[in-house]
Tab-separated table of C-alpha atoms in Angstrom:
chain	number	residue	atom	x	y	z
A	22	UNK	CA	101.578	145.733	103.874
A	23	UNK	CA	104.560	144.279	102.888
A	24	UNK	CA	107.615	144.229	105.185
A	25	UNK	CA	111.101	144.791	103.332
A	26	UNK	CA	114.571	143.752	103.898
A	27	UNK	CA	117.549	145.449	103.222
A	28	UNK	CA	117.843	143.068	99.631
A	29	UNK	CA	114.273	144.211	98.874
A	30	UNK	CA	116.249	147.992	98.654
A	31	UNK	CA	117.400	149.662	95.405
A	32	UNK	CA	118.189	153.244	94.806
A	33	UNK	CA	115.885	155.523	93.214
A	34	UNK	CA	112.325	153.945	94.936
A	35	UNK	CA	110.298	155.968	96.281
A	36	UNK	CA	107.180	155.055	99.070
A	37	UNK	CA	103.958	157.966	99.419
A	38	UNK	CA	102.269	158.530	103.094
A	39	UNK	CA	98.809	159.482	103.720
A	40	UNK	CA	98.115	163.136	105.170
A	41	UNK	CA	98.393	164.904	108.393
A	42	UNK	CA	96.512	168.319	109.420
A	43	UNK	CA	98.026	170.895	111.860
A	44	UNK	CA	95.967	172.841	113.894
A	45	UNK	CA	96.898	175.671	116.445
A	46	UNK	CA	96.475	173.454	119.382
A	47	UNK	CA	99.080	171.155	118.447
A	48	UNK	CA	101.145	173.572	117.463
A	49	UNK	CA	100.840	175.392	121.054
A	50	UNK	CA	100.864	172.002	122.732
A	51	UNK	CA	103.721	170.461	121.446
A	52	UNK	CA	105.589	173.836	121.542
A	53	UNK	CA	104.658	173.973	125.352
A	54	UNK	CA	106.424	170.600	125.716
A	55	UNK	CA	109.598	170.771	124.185
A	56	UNK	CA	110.383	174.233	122.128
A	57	UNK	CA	108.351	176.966	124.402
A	58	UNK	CA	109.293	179.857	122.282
A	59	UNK	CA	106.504	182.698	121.140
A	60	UNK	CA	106.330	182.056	117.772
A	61	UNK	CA	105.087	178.873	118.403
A	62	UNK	CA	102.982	179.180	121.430
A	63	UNK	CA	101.153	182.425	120.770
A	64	UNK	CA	99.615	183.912	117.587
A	65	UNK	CA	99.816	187.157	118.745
A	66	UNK	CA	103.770	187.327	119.698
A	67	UNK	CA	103.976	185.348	116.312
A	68	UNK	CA	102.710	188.273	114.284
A	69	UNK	CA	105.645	190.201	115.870
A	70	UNK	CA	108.118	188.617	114.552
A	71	UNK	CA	109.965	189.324	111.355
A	72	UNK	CA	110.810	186.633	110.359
A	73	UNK	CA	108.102	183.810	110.721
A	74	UNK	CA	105.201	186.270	110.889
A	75	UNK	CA	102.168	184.358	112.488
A	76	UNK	CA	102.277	180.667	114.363
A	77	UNK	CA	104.238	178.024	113.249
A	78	UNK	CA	104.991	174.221	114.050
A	79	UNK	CA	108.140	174.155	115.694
A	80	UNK	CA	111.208	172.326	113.403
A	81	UNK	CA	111.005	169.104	115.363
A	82	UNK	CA	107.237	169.465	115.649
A	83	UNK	CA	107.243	168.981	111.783
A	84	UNK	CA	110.171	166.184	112.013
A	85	UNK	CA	108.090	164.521	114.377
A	86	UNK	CA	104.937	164.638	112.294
A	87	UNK	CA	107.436	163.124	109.372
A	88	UNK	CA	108.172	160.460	111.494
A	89	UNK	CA	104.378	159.825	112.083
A	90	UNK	CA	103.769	159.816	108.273
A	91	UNK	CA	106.514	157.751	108.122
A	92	UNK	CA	105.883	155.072	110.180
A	93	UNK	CA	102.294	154.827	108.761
A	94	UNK	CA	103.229	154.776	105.159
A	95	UNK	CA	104.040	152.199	102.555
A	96	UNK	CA	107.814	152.509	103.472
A	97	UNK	CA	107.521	149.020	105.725
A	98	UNK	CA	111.958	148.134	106.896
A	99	UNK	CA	112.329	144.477	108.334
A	100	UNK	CA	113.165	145.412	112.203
A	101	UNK	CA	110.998	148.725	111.990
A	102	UNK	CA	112.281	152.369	111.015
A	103	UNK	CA	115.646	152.368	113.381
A	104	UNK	CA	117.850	155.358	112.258
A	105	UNK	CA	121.254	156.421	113.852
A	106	UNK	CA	121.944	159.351	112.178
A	107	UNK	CA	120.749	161.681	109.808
A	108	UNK	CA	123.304	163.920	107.057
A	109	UNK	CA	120.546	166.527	106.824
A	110	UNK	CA	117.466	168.747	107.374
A	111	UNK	CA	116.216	171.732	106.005
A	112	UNK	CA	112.902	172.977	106.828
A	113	UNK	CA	112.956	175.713	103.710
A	114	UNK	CA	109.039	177.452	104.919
A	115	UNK	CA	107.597	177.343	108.108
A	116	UNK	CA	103.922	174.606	108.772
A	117	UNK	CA	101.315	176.914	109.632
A	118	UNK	CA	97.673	176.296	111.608
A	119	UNK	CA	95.814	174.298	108.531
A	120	UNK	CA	99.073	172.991	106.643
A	121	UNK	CA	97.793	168.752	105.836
A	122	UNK	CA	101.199	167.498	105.341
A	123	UNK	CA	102.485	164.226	103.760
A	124	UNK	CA	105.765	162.616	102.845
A	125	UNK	CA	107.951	161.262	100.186
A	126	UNK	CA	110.719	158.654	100.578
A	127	UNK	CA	113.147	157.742	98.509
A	128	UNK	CA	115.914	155.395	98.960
A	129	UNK	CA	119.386	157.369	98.105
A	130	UNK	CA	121.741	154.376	98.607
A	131	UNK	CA	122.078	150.949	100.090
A	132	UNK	CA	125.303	149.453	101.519
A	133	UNK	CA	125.944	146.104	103.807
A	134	UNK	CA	126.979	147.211	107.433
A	135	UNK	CA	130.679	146.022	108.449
A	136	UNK	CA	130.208	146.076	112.035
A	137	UNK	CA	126.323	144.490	112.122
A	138	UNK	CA	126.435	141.900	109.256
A	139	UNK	CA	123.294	141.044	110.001
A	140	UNK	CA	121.959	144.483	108.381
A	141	UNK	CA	122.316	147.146	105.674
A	142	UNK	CA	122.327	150.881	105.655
A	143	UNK	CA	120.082	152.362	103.660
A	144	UNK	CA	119.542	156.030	103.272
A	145	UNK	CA	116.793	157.672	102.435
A	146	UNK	CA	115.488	161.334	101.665
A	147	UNK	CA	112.220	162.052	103.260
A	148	UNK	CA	110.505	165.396	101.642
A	149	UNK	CA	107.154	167.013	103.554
A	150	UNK	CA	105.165	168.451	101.662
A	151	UNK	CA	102.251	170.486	102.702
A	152	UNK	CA	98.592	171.021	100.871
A	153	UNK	CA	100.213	173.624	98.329
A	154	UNK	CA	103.205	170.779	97.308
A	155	UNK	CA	105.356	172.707	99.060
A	156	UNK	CA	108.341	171.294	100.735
A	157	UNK	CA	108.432	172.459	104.523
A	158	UNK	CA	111.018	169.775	105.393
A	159	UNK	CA	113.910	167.785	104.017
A	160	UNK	CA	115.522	165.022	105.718
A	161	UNK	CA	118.068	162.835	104.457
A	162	UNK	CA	118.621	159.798	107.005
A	163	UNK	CA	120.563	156.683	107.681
A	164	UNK	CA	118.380	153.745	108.793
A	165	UNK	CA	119.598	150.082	110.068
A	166	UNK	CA	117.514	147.485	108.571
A	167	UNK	CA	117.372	143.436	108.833
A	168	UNK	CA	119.089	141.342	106.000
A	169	UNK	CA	116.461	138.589	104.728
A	170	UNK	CA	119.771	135.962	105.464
A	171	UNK	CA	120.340	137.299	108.609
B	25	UNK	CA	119.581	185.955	131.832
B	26	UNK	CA	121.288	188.381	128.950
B	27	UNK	CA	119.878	188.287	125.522
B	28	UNK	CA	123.037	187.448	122.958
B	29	UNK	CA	123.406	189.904	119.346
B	30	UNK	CA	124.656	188.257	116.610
B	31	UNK	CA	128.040	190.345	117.095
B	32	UNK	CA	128.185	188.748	120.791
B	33	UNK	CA	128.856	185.254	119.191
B	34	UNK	CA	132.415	184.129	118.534
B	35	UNK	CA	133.929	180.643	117.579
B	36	UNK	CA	134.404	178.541	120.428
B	37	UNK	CA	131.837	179.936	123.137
B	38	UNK	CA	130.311	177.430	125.511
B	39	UNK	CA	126.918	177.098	126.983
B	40	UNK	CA	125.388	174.942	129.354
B	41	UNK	CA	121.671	173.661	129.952
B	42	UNK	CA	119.702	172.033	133.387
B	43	UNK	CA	118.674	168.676	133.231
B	44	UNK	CA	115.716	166.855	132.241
B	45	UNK	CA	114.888	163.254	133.337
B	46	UNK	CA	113.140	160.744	130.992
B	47	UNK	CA	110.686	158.539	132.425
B	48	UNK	CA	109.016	155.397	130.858
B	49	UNK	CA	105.758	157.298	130.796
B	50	UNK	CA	106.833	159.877	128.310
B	51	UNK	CA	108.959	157.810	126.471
B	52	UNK	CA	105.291	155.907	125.498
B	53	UNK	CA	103.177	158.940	125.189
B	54	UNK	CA	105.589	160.499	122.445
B	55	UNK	CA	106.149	157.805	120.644
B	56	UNK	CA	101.957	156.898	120.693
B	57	UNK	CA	102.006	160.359	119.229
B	58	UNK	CA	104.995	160.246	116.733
B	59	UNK	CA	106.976	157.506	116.419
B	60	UNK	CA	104.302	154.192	117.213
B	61	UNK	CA	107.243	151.482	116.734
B	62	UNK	CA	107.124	148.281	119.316
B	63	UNK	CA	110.454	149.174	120.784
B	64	UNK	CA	109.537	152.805	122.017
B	65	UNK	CA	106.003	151.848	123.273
B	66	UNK	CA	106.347	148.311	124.674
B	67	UNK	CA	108.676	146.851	127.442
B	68	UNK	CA	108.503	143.623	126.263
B	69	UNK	CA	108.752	144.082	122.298
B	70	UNK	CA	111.045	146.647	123.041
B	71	UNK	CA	113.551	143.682	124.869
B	72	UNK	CA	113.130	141.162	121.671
B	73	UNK	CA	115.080	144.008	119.939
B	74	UNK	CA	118.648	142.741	118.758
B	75	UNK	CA	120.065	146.158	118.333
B	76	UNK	CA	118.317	148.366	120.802
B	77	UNK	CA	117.660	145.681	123.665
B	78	UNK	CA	114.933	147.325	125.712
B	79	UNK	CA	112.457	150.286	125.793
B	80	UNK	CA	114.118	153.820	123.782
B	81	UNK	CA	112.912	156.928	123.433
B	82	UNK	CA	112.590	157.888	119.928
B	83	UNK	CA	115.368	160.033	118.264
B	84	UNK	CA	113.118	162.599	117.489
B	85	UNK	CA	111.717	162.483	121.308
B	86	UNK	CA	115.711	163.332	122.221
B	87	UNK	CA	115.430	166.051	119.538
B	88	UNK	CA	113.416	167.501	121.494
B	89	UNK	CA	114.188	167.736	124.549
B	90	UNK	CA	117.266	168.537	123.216
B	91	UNK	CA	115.340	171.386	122.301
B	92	UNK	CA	113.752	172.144	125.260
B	93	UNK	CA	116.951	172.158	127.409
B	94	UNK	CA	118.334	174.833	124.882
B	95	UNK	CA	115.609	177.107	124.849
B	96	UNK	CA	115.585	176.806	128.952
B	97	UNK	CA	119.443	176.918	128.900
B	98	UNK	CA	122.268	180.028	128.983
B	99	UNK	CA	122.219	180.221	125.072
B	100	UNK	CA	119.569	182.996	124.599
B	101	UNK	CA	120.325	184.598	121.131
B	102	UNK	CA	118.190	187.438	120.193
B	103	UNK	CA	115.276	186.720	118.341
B	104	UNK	CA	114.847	183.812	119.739
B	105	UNK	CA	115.829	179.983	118.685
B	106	UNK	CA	115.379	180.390	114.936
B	107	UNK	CA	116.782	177.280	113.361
B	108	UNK	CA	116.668	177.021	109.707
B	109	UNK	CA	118.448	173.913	108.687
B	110	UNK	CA	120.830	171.326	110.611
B	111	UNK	CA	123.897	169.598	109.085
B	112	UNK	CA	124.183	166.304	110.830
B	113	UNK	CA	122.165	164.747	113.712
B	114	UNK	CA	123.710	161.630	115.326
B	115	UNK	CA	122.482	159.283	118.029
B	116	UNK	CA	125.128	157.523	118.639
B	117	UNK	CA	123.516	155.159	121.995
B	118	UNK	CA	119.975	155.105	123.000
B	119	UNK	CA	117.929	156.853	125.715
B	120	UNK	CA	116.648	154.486	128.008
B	121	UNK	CA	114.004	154.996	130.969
B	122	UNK	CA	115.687	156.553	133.851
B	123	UNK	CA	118.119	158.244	131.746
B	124	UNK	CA	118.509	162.435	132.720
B	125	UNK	CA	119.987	164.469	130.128
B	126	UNK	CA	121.919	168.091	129.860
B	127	UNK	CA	122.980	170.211	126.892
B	128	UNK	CA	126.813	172.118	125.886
B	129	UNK	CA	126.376	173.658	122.947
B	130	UNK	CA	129.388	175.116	121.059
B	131	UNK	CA	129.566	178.282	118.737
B	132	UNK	CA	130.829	176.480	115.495
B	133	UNK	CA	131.358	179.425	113.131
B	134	UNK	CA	129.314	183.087	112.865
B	135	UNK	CA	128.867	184.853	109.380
B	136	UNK	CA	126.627	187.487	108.356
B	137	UNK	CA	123.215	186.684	105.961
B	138	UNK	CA	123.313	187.784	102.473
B	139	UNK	CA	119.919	187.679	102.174
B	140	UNK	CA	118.481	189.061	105.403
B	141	UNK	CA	120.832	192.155	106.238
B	142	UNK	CA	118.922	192.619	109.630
B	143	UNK	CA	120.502	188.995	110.967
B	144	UNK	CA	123.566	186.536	111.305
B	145	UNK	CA	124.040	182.778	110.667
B	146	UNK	CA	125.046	181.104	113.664
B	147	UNK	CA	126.237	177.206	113.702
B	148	UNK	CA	126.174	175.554	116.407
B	149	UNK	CA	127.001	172.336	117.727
B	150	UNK	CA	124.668	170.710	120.598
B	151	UNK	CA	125.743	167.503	122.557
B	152	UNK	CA	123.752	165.912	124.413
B	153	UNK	CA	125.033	163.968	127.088
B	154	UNK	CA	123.328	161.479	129.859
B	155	UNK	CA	123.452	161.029	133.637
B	156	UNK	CA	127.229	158.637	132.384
B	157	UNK	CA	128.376	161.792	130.520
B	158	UNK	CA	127.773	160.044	127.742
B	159	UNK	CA	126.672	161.618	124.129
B	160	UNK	CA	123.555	160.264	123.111
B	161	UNK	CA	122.601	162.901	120.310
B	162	UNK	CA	125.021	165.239	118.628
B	163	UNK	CA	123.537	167.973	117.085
B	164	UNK	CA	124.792	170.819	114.519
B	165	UNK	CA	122.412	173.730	113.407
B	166	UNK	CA	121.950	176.624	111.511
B	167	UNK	CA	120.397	179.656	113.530
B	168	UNK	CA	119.087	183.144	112.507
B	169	UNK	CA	120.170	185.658	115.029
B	170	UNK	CA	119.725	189.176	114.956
B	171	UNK	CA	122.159	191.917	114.443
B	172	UNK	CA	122.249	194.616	117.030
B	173	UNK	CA	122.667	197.156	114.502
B	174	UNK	CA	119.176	195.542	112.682
């Protein structure tokens, strides 16, 4: 796979991933870790609620997964995916037990960084989609990456 | 711990969160997971890095514990943690191996949903800060909270 620098960046490209599947004991597990709320750790309690009615992936469960997809895809920066900041996320319908996600990136805008010369900025809007082409994230983020001069 | 309406939020309330400590272990074993890039699995690689300059834990990793701090913190809105969207994430220095971390999180602004009577839209602002008091995420989200009256 090609590696790209920041003069290899122009607006409007766009890079595919390959696919992830959710099951419940991800869900549970990484819920257990870091976001133990019953929604996601308990498909009765889930059923309960109005709301998300039945298990789902935590939010950062699915940006996590993104970032999976992500690093796996054809979307290759010189210096590795390094963002500092990120303007937003929506996650517009929950990931359920059986969702296969994958991702789309495309680059937004490219500038030179003043303070690191060395590298651009280029940010990028990551969409998850699940099975059904569904978006059940968007993530637009801001990403540090090597100059080929530099 | 007392359960929090959407009428018991006003701009400008504080909450606070324990503290969780990040070892090298963990940092590895998330980002094996979700994030496999050199400089969060790999001492060495990790110190050949010009910007981060030694092992980090992914910023997704901080989102959640981030995450996990809130849910185990004084912020308990009824309902549960329901985020929806988040305007802006920043990390604006890394976490490093040794690092422990605590929550504030700030009521930003409070309105009711036009399209789900039964709740309110909360924003909020999370910091997080290290062992230095220093920020290394800032965080602001959009929660559904329930109305008493719902």
């Amino acid at each position: 796979m090609t590696v790209l620098y920041f003069e290899d960046f122009a607006l409007g490209q766009k890079f595919g991933s390959g696919w992830f599947a959710v099951d419940a004991a991800e869900i549970k597990s990484f819920a257990a870790e870091y976001d133990p709320e019953p929604f996601h750790l308990d498909e009765v309690a889930a059923a309960k609620n109005a709301v998300l009615r039945g298990l789902t992936a935590s939010g950062w469960h699915t940006a996590s997964i993104t970032m999976r997809l992500l690093v796996e895809s054809e979307f290759r920066p010189a210096g590795g995916i390094v963002g500092f900041s990120a303007d937003e996320i929506r996650w517009p319908r929950p990931v359920r037990v059986g969702d296969e996600l994958r991702v789309e990136t495309e680059i937004l805008h490219v500038r030179p960084s003043k303070s690191r010369p060395a590298y651009g900025i280029v940010k990028i809007r990551t969409t998850t989609f699940n099975q059904g082409n569904e978006p059940v994230q968007i993530l637009v983020s801001n990403l540090l990456v090597e100059r080929r001069s530099g």
